[in-house]
């Protein structure tokens, strides 16, 4: 994928400055979207300090567990398991050096800069907002998305949409329920349905022309939207839950962290494949209070719109980061 935006090109050039000290970032092992956004913030913080950013290696070279729970242990090589993000987005070290020969930064815990999570010289909220930086960093990351992730999405597309492939006028509706009630208000199916109807009307579509891909980690949301949709609509389900149905639920909702651990990282590649399928749409119903909706929107703005001249539309039902 070509890097298009000026800011993403700037980040790419910065990360290739091999004479700078290196900041090491450890993946949090929270939600996948949260982990990628935390990496984005770590990149901004590193730039503020005048450092490049690399993801901390698994300290146990022969470990089969890996240090990032979303790394698929069957898909990824041992070397990729040891280096988080490498399997899905390529190696982070582009300088031709071993990590051991790089300058490690050991901060004084009393250093106030170490505890400052911001990067005011990078994100000034006037020329570069937090959302613009996130979009550029996701553009950078996904410009190197591995062929194996793309192949997984291509494998799933006929299963989701049938032999004819992705339909025209596709609307992606991301419904984030599950455990999200602890962080934000959960919207009803009617909220998502009315937004999808508004997008369909804006395109001049009648019911027989409407196709909706429901991206969700909650089977109740998939079932609820399908039941409530007008009879003429074609509604397509996120394949992730079906592929992970063998993973036991330890709570009343789908838990991504638990599923990632139980599936030995398969949940990671499956989520990314679902994300790529989501991006086959032109219109989107999102709640950017959710990291995953925000990720979809960032890639919509940084990848899809530049390709099609700003052809996509999005309704945000619950705004998050600005």
mmCIF file of C-alpha atoms in Angstrom:
data_model
loop_
_atom_site.group_PDB
_atom_site.id
_atom_site.type_symbol
_atom_site.label_atom_id
_atom_site.label_comp_id
_atom_site.label_asym_id
_atom_site.label_seq_id
_atom_site.Cartn_x
_atom_site.Cartn_y
_atom_site.Cartn_z
ATOM 1 C CA UNK A 1 0.000 0.000 0.000
ATOM 2 C CA UNK A 2 1.389 3.396 -0.983
ATOM 3 C CA UNK A 3 1.958 5.937 1.764
ATOM 4 C CA UNK A 4 0.105 9.042 0.593
ATOM 5 C CA UNK A 5 -0.239 11.613 3.347
ATOM 6 C CA UNK A 6 2.528 14.065 4.191
ATOM 7 C CA UNK A 7 2.362 13.191 7.880
ATOM 8 C CA UNK A 8 2.606 9.420 7.314
ATOM 9 C CA UNK A 9 5.620 10.037 5.046
ATOM 10 C CA UNK A 10 7.143 12.096 7.828
ATOM 11 C CA UNK A 11 6.641 9.252 10.310
ATOM 12 C CA UNK A 12 8.114 6.765 7.840
ATOM 13 C CA UNK A 13 11.211 8.915 7.330
ATOM 14 C CA UNK A 14 11.605 9.427 11.064
ATOM 15 C CA UNK A 15 11.514 5.706 11.797
ATOM 16 C CA UNK A 16 14.355 5.187 9.310
ATOM 17 C CA UNK A 17 16.715 7.570 11.119
ATOM 18 C CA UNK A 18 19.139 4.930 12.286
ATOM 19 C CA UNK A 19 21.471 7.367 14.027
ATOM 20 C CA UNK A 20 18.863 8.255 16.665
ATOM 21 C CA UNK A 21 18.496 6.576 20.047
ATOM 22 C CA UNK A 22 15.817 3.915 20.271
ATOM 23 C CA UNK A 23 12.759 3.896 22.502
ATOM 24 C CA UNK A 24 11.424 0.404 23.205
ATOM 25 C CA UNK A 25 7.666 -0.057 23.520
ATOM 26 C CA UNK A 26 6.040 -3.062 25.142
ATOM 27 C CA UNK A 27 2.637 -4.091 23.786
ATOM 28 C CA UNK A 28 -0.077 -3.873 26.434
ATOM 29 C CA UNK A 29 -2.075 -7.003 25.574
ATOM 30 C CA UNK A 30 -5.368 -5.204 25.934
ATOM 31 C CA UNK A 31 -7.814 -5.042 23.016
ATOM 32 C CA UNK A 32 -6.165 -5.199 19.581
ATOM 33 C CA UNK A 33 -7.412 -1.739 18.591
ATOM 34 C CA UNK A 34 -6.284 -0.343 21.916
ATOM 35 C CA UNK A 35 -2.839 -1.913 21.494
ATOM 36 C CA UNK A 36 -2.368 -0.361 18.047
ATOM 37 C CA UNK A 37 -3.448 3.056 19.286
ATOM 38 C CA UNK A 38 -1.135 2.780 22.271
ATOM 39 C CA UNK A 39 1.693 1.995 19.842
ATOM 40 C CA UNK A 40 0.721 5.144 17.930
ATOM 41 C CA UNK A 41 0.970 7.231 21.090
ATOM 42 C CA UNK A 42 4.305 5.614 21.942
ATOM 43 C CA UNK A 43 5.574 6.632 18.493
ATOM 44 C CA UNK A 44 4.542 10.220 19.132
ATOM 45 C CA UNK A 45 6.169 10.185 22.571
ATOM 46 C CA UNK A 46 9.386 8.772 21.089
ATOM 47 C CA UNK A 47 9.478 11.525 18.463
ATOM 48 C CA UNK A 48 8.992 14.112 21.196
ATOM 49 C CA UNK A 49 12.093 12.707 22.913
ATOM 50 C CA UNK A 50 14.065 12.660 19.659
ATOM 51 C CA UNK A 51 14.040 8.841 19.464
ATOM 52 C CA UNK A 52 12.805 6.270 17.010
ATOM 53 C CA UNK A 53 10.394 3.608 18.247
ATOM 54 C CA UNK A 54 10.817 -0.148 18.222
ATOM 55 C CA UNK A 55 8.627 -2.767 19.812
ATOM 56 C CA UNK A 56 10.267 -4.588 22.669
ATOM 57 C CA UNK A 57 11.318 -8.122 21.809
ATOM 58 C CA UNK A 58 10.126 -11.141 23.684
ATOM 59 C CA UNK A 59 12.970 -11.677 26.189
ATOM 60 C CA UNK A 60 12.717 -15.465 25.754
ATOM 61 C CA UNK A 61 13.991 -16.256 22.226
ATOM 62 C CA UNK A 62 12.758 -19.865 22.296
ATOM 63 C CA UNK A 63 9.374 -19.145 23.841
ATOM 64 C CA UNK A 64 6.371 -20.477 21.932
ATOM 65 C CA UNK A 65 3.938 -18.139 23.688
ATOM 66 C CA UNK A 66 5.208 -14.848 22.332
ATOM 67 C CA UNK A 67 5.035 -11.498 24.077
ATOM 68 C CA UNK A 68 2.006 -10.166 22.187
ATOM 69 C CA UNK A 69 -1.102 -12.288 22.570
ATOM 70 C CA UNK A 70 -2.475 -11.376 19.131
ATOM 71 C CA UNK A 71 0.433 -13.000 17.279
ATOM 72 C CA UNK A 72 -0.864 -16.175 15.605
ATOM 73 C CA UNK A 73 1.534 -18.887 16.725
ATOM 74 C CA UNK A 74 0.635 -21.146 13.797
ATOM 75 C CA UNK A 75 0.806 -18.503 11.093
ATOM 76 C CA UNK A 76 3.904 -16.664 12.266
ATOM 77 C CA UNK A 77 7.520 -17.815 12.340
ATOM 78 C CA UNK A 78 9.454 -18.109 15.593
ATOM 79 C CA UNK A 79 11.340 -14.932 14.752
ATOM 80 C CA UNK A 80 8.047 -13.092 14.137
ATOM 81 C CA UNK A 81 6.562 -14.434 17.359
ATOM 82 C CA UNK A 82 9.532 -12.954 19.179
ATOM 83 C CA UNK A 83 8.998 -9.529 17.585
ATOM 84 C CA UNK A 84 5.466 -8.173 18.108
ATOM 85 C CA UNK A 85 3.824 -6.599 15.034
ATOM 86 C CA UNK A 86 6.386 -8.194 12.685
ATOM 87 C CA UNK A 87 4.135 -11.007 11.460
ATOM 88 C CA UNK A 88 1.289 -8.690 10.466
ATOM 89 C CA UNK A 89 3.102 -5.460 9.606
ATOM 90 C CA UNK A 90 6.695 -6.377 8.817
ATOM 91 C CA UNK A 91 9.861 -6.028 10.917
ATOM 92 C CA UNK A 92 10.205 -2.834 12.938
ATOM 93 C CA UNK A 93 13.989 -2.740 12.574
ATOM 94 C CA UNK A 94 14.798 -1.296 9.154
ATOM 95 C CA UNK A 95 18.323 -0.192 9.998
ATOM 96 C CA UNK A 96 20.182 -3.401 9.300
ATOM 97 C CA UNK A 97 21.366 -3.716 12.900
ATOM 98 C CA UNK A 98 20.653 -6.196 15.615
ATOM 99 C CA UNK A 99 18.677 -4.842 18.521
ATOM 100 C CA UNK A 100 21.546 -5.626 20.891
ATOM 101 C CA UNK A 101 23.745 -3.113 19.040
ATOM 102 C CA UNK A 102 21.179 -0.335 19.233
ATOM 103 C CA UNK A 103 21.310 2.365 21.867
ATOM 104 C CA UNK A 104 18.850 1.546 24.605
ATOM 105 C CA UNK A 105 17.346 4.417 26.541
ATOM 106 C CA UNK A 106 17.393 3.986 30.296
ATOM 107 C CA UNK A 107 15.325 6.767 31.815
ATOM 108 C CA UNK A 108 15.770 8.237 35.237
ATOM 109 C CA UNK A 109 12.406 7.561 36.939
ATOM 110 C CA UNK A 110 12.594 11.071 38.361
ATOM 111 C CA UNK A 111 12.818 12.573 34.869
ATOM 112 C CA UNK A 112 9.517 14.472 34.405
ATOM 113 C CA UNK A 113 9.655 13.927 30.646
ATOM 114 C CA UNK A 114 9.414 10.193 31.226
ATOM 115 C CA UNK A 115 6.011 10.628 32.849
ATOM 116 C CA UNK A 116 4.622 13.051 30.266
ATOM 117 C CA UNK A 117 2.316 11.046 27.992
ATOM 118 C CA UNK A 118 1.940 13.883 25.523
ATOM 119 C CA UNK A 119 3.981 15.057 22.574
ATOM 120 C CA UNK A 120 3.122 18.766 22.295
ATOM 121 C CA UNK A 121 5.737 19.556 19.665
ATOM 122 C CA UNK A 122 4.169 16.910 17.386
ATOM 123 C CA UNK A 123 0.458 17.089 18.219
ATOM 124 C CA UNK A 124 -0.352 20.779 18.606
ATOM 125 C CA UNK A 125 -4.138 20.290 18.129
ATOM 126 C CA UNK A 126 -4.096 23.081 15.523
ATOM 127 C CA UNK A 127 -2.155 21.816 12.533
ATOM 128 C CA UNK A 128 -1.871 18.219 13.724
ATOM 129 C CA UNK A 129 -4.639 16.895 15.937
ATOM 130 C CA UNK A 130 -4.552 13.632 17.856
ATOM 131 C CA UNK A 131 -6.926 12.068 15.344
ATOM 132 C CA UNK A 132 -4.746 13.157 12.405
ATOM 133 C CA UNK A 133 -1.670 11.664 14.040
ATOM 134 C CA UNK A 134 -3.519 8.416 14.754
ATOM 135 C CA UNK A 135 -4.701 8.215 11.148
ATOM 136 C CA UNK A 136 -1.187 8.833 9.809
ATOM 137 C CA UNK A 137 0.380 6.258 12.117
ATOM 138 C CA UNK A 138 -2.214 3.663 11.115
ATOM 139 C CA UNK A 139 -1.590 4.542 7.461
ATOM 140 C CA UNK A 140 2.108 3.898 8.090
ATOM 141 C CA UNK A 141 1.497 0.627 9.911
ATOM 142 C CA UNK A 142 -0.990 -0.765 7.397
ATOM 143 C CA UNK A 143 1.143 0.269 4.430
ATOM 144 C CA UNK A 144 3.177 -2.810 5.340
ATOM 145 C CA UNK A 145 0.291 -5.171 6.119
ATOM 146 C CA UNK A 146 1.507 -8.703 5.479
ATOM 147 C CA UNK A 147 0.280 -10.726 2.525
ATOM 148 C CA UNK A 148 -0.849 -13.479 4.914
ATOM 149 C CA UNK A 149 -3.374 -11.131 6.526
ATOM 150 C CA UNK A 150 -4.649 -10.081 3.109
ATOM 151 C CA UNK A 151 -4.891 -13.751 2.081
ATOM 152 C CA UNK A 152 -6.979 -14.507 5.149
ATOM 153 C CA UNK A 153 -9.388 -11.712 4.228
ATOM 154 C CA UNK A 154 -9.536 -12.976 0.639
ATOM 155 C CA UNK A 155 -10.277 -16.468 1.922
ATOM 156 C CA UNK A 156 -13.164 -15.187 4.020
ATOM 157 C CA UNK A 157 -14.764 -12.853 1.466
ATOM 158 C CA UNK A 158 -16.499 -15.599 -0.586
ATOM 159 C CA UNK A 159 -17.733 -17.165 2.624
ATOM 160 C CA UNK A 160 -19.188 -13.881 3.814
ATOM 161 C CA UNK A 161 -20.620 -12.535 0.548
ATOM 162 C CA UNK A 162 -20.913 -15.608 -1.659
ATOM 163 C CA UNK A 163 -19.457 -16.373 -5.069
ATOM 164 C CA UNK A 164 -20.250 -12.901 -6.434
ATOM 165 C CA UNK A 165 -17.883 -11.288 -3.940
ATOM 166 C CA UNK A 166 -18.227 -7.904 -2.295
ATOM 167 C CA UNK A 167 -21.521 -6.233 -3.332
ATOM 168 C CA UNK A 168 -21.804 -2.690 -4.614
ATOM 169 C CA UNK A 169 -22.965 0.060 -2.275
ATOM 170 C CA UNK A 170 -21.759 -1.850 0.791
ATOM 171 C CA UNK A 171 -22.348 -0.241 4.186
ATOM 172 C CA UNK A 172 -20.210 -1.378 7.116
ATOM 173 C CA UNK A 173 -21.927 -1.140 10.484
ATOM 174 C CA UNK A 174 -19.620 -1.683 13.453
ATOM 175 C CA UNK A 175 -21.528 -2.619 16.607
ATOM 176 C CA UNK A 176 -19.305 -2.682 19.672
ATOM 177 C CA UNK A 177 -21.204 -4.238 22.547
ATOM 178 C CA UNK A 178 -19.635 -6.961 24.688
ATOM 179 C CA UNK A 179 -17.701 -5.487 27.592
ATOM 180 C CA UNK A 180 -17.776 -1.950 26.175
ATOM 181 C CA UNK A 181 -20.607 -1.035 28.564
ATOM 182 C CA UNK A 182 -17.893 -0.453 31.181
ATOM 183 C CA UNK A 183 -16.442 2.405 29.088
ATOM 184 C CA UNK A 184 -19.269 3.961 27.091
ATOM 185 C CA UNK A 185 -23.013 3.960 26.602
ATOM 186 C CA UNK A 186 -24.136 1.063 24.415
ATOM 187 C CA UNK A 187 -26.457 2.052 21.601
ATOM 188 C CA UNK A 188 -29.485 0.102 20.483
ATOM 189 C CA UNK A 189 -29.891 -1.763 17.213
ATOM 190 C CA UNK A 190 -32.398 0.901 16.164
ATOM 191 C CA UNK A 191 -29.662 3.552 16.460
ATOM 192 C CA UNK A 192 -27.427 1.641 14.043
ATOM 193 C CA UNK A 193 -30.305 0.756 11.732
ATOM 194 C CA UNK A 194 -31.526 4.345 11.376
ATOM 195 C CA UNK A 195 -27.996 5.519 10.578
ATOM 196 C CA UNK A 196 -27.640 2.833 7.885
ATOM 197 C CA UNK A 197 -31.013 3.897 6.407
ATOM 198 C CA UNK A 198 -29.812 7.508 6.302
ATOM 199 C CA UNK A 199 -26.682 6.501 4.371
ATOM 200 C CA UNK A 200 -28.742 4.381 1.972
ATOM 201 C CA UNK A 201 -31.094 7.307 1.303
ATOM 202 C CA UNK A 202 -28.127 9.611 0.678
ATOM 203 C CA UNK A 203 -26.969 7.205 -2.055
ATOM 204 C CA UNK A 204 -30.471 6.998 -3.510
ATOM 205 C CA UNK A 205 -30.697 3.260 -2.854
ATOM 206 C CA UNK A 206 -33.913 1.323 -2.582
ATOM 207 C CA UNK A 207 -34.133 -1.612 -0.182
ATOM 208 C CA UNK A 208 -33.141 -4.188 -2.804
ATOM 209 C CA UNK A 209 -29.864 -2.321 -3.393
ATOM 210 C CA UNK A 210 -28.774 -2.113 0.238
ATOM 211 C CA UNK A 211 -26.038 -4.436 1.490
ATOM 212 C CA UNK A 212 -24.743 -4.225 5.052
ATOM 213 C CA UNK A 213 -21.686 -5.870 6.587
ATOM 214 C CA UNK A 214 -22.188 -6.067 10.346
ATOM 215 C CA UNK A 215 -18.805 -6.041 12.050
ATOM 216 C CA UNK A 216 -19.297 -7.056 15.657
ATOM 217 C CA UNK A 217 -17.863 -9.111 18.482
ATOM 218 C CA UNK A 218 -21.325 -9.816 19.871
ATOM 219 C CA UNK A 219 -23.575 -12.511 18.388
ATOM 220 C CA UNK A 220 -26.635 -10.739 19.815
ATOM 221 C CA UNK A 221 -25.810 -7.662 17.745
ATOM 222 C CA UNK A 222 -25.479 -9.690 14.549
ATOM 223 C CA UNK A 223 -28.775 -11.456 15.167
ATOM 224 C CA UNK A 224 -30.568 -8.291 16.287
ATOM 225 C CA UNK A 225 -29.556 -6.264 13.255
ATOM 226 C CA UNK A 226 -30.538 -9.044 10.870
ATOM 227 C CA UNK A 227 -33.993 -9.346 12.477
ATOM 228 C CA UNK A 228 -34.620 -5.583 12.447
ATOM 229 C CA UNK A 229 -33.366 -4.844 8.919
ATOM 230 C CA UNK A 230 -35.941 -4.234 6.152
ATOM 231 C CA UNK A 231 -36.822 -7.451 4.265
ATOM 232 C CA UNK A 232 -35.110 -6.359 1.060
ATOM 233 C CA UNK A 233 -31.735 -5.652 2.656
ATOM 234 C CA UNK A 234 -28.843 -8.079 2.305
ATOM 235 C CA UNK A 235 -27.137 -8.424 5.701
ATOM 236 C CA UNK A 236 -23.747 -10.118 5.984
ATOM 237 C CA UNK A 237 -22.192 -11.287 9.259
ATOM 238 C CA UNK A 238 -18.695 -10.800 10.586
ATOM 239 C CA UNK A 239 -17.008 -14.217 10.172
ATOM 240 C CA UNK A 240 -14.828 -13.788 13.248
ATOM 241 C CA UNK A 241 -17.325 -15.045 15.817
ATOM 242 C CA UNK A 242 -18.120 -18.123 13.756
ATOM 243 C CA UNK A 243 -14.457 -18.995 13.322
ATOM 244 C CA UNK A 244 -13.831 -18.580 17.043
ATOM 245 C CA UNK A 245 -16.952 -20.388 18.237
ATOM 246 C CA UNK A 246 -14.782 -23.214 19.599
ATOM 247 C CA UNK A 247 -13.165 -20.785 22.043
ATOM 248 C CA UNK A 248 -15.026 -21.055 25.351
ATOM 249 C CA UNK A 249 -16.553 -17.876 26.748
ATOM 250 C CA UNK A 250 -15.488 -17.258 30.318
ATOM 251 C CA UNK A 251 -17.942 -14.374 30.639
ATOM 252 C CA UNK A 252 -21.349 -13.502 29.246
ATOM 253 C CA UNK A 253 -19.735 -11.564 26.393
ATOM 254 C CA UNK A 254 -16.964 -12.176 23.879
ATOM 255 C CA UNK A 255 -13.621 -11.295 25.475
ATOM 256 C CA UNK A 256 -10.912 -10.554 22.902
ATOM 257 C CA UNK A 257 -8.003 -10.911 25.309
ATOM 258 C CA UNK A 258 -9.270 -14.262 26.551
ATOM 259 C CA UNK A 259 -9.996 -15.407 22.969
ATOM 260 C CA UNK A 260 -6.529 -14.362 21.817
ATOM 261 C CA UNK A 261 -4.891 -16.391 24.555
ATOM 262 C CA UNK A 262 -7.135 -19.423 24.086
ATOM 263 C CA UNK A 263 -6.743 -19.432 20.280
ATOM 264 C CA UNK A 264 -2.946 -18.994 20.451
ATOM 265 C CA UNK A 265 -3.188 -15.664 18.682
ATOM 266 C CA UNK A 266 -5.536 -16.718 15.876
ATOM 267 C CA UNK A 267 -7.995 -14.105 17.118
ATOM 268 C CA UNK A 268 -5.465 -11.481 16.016
ATOM 269 C CA UNK A 269 -5.237 -12.400 12.338
ATOM 270 C CA UNK A 270 -8.982 -13.070 12.236
ATOM 271 C CA UNK A 271 -9.738 -9.602 13.621
ATOM 272 C CA UNK A 272 -7.409 -7.961 11.118
ATOM 273 C CA UNK A 273 -8.996 -9.911 8.259
ATOM 274 C CA UNK A 274 -12.427 -8.739 9.454
ATOM 275 C CA UNK A 275 -11.075 -5.195 9.520
ATOM 276 C CA UNK A 276 -9.935 -5.453 5.889
ATOM 277 C CA UNK A 277 -13.369 -6.774 4.916
ATOM 278 C CA UNK A 278 -14.954 -3.801 6.708
ATOM 279 C CA UNK A 279 -12.905 -1.486 4.505
ATOM 280 C CA UNK A 280 -14.515 -2.901 1.352
ATOM 281 C CA UNK A 281 -17.450 -0.568 2.056
ATOM 282 C CA UNK A 282 -18.051 2.989 0.881
ATOM 283 C CA UNK A 283 -20.268 4.002 3.792
ATOM 284 C CA UNK A 284 -19.802 3.415 7.492
ATOM 285 C CA UNK A 285 -21.805 3.519 10.702
ATOM 286 C CA UNK A 286 -19.330 3.769 13.577
ATOM 287 C CA UNK A 287 -18.972 4.708 17.232
ATOM 288 C CA UNK A 288 -15.515 6.209 17.524
ATOM 289 C CA UNK A 289 -15.740 5.955 21.281
ATOM 290 C CA UNK A 290 -14.590 2.423 20.458
ATOM 291 C CA UNK A 291 -10.957 1.859 19.469
ATOM 292 C CA UNK A 292 -12.012 -0.521 16.691
ATOM 293 C CA UNK A 293 -14.454 1.956 15.134
ATOM 294 C CA UNK A 294 -11.786 4.607 15.417
ATOM 295 C CA UNK A 295 -9.310 2.324 13.635
ATOM 296 C CA UNK A 296 -11.790 1.714 10.799
ATOM 297 C CA UNK A 297 -12.339 5.445 10.479
ATOM 298 C CA UNK A 298 -8.621 6.243 10.495
ATOM 299 C CA UNK A 299 -8.045 3.842 7.615
ATOM 300 C CA UNK A 300 -11.134 5.171 5.837
ATOM 301 C CA UNK A 301 -9.679 8.675 5.960
ATOM 302 C CA UNK A 302 -6.043 7.813 5.282
ATOM 303 C CA UNK A 303 -6.414 4.982 2.762
ATOM 304 C CA UNK A 304 -9.881 4.760 1.190
ATOM 305 C CA UNK A 305 -10.672 8.442 0.641
ATOM 306 C CA UNK A 306 -7.341 9.292 -1.013
ATOM 307 C CA UNK A 307 -7.881 6.377 -3.405
ATOM 308 C CA UNK A 308 -11.404 7.368 -4.443
ATOM 309 C CA UNK A 309 -11.315 11.128 -4.133
ATOM 310 C CA UNK A 310 -13.194 11.339 -0.844
ATOM 311 C CA UNK A 311 -16.045 9.064 -1.917
ATOM 312 C CA UNK A 312 -16.805 7.529 1.478
ATOM 313 C CA UNK A 313 -19.328 8.679 4.066
ATOM 314 C CA UNK A 314 -19.466 7.987 7.782
ATOM 315 C CA UNK A 315 -21.988 8.512 10.552
ATOM 316 C CA UNK A 316 -20.454 8.575 14.013
ATOM 317 C CA UNK A 317 -23.041 7.622 16.611
ATOM 318 C CA UNK A 318 -20.782 8.140 19.598
ATOM 319 C CA UNK A 319 -17.677 10.245 19.123
ATOM 320 C CA UNK A 320 -14.366 9.469 20.771
ATOM 321 C CA UNK A 321 -10.917 10.988 20.329
ATOM 322 C CA UNK A 322 -10.807 14.246 18.360
#
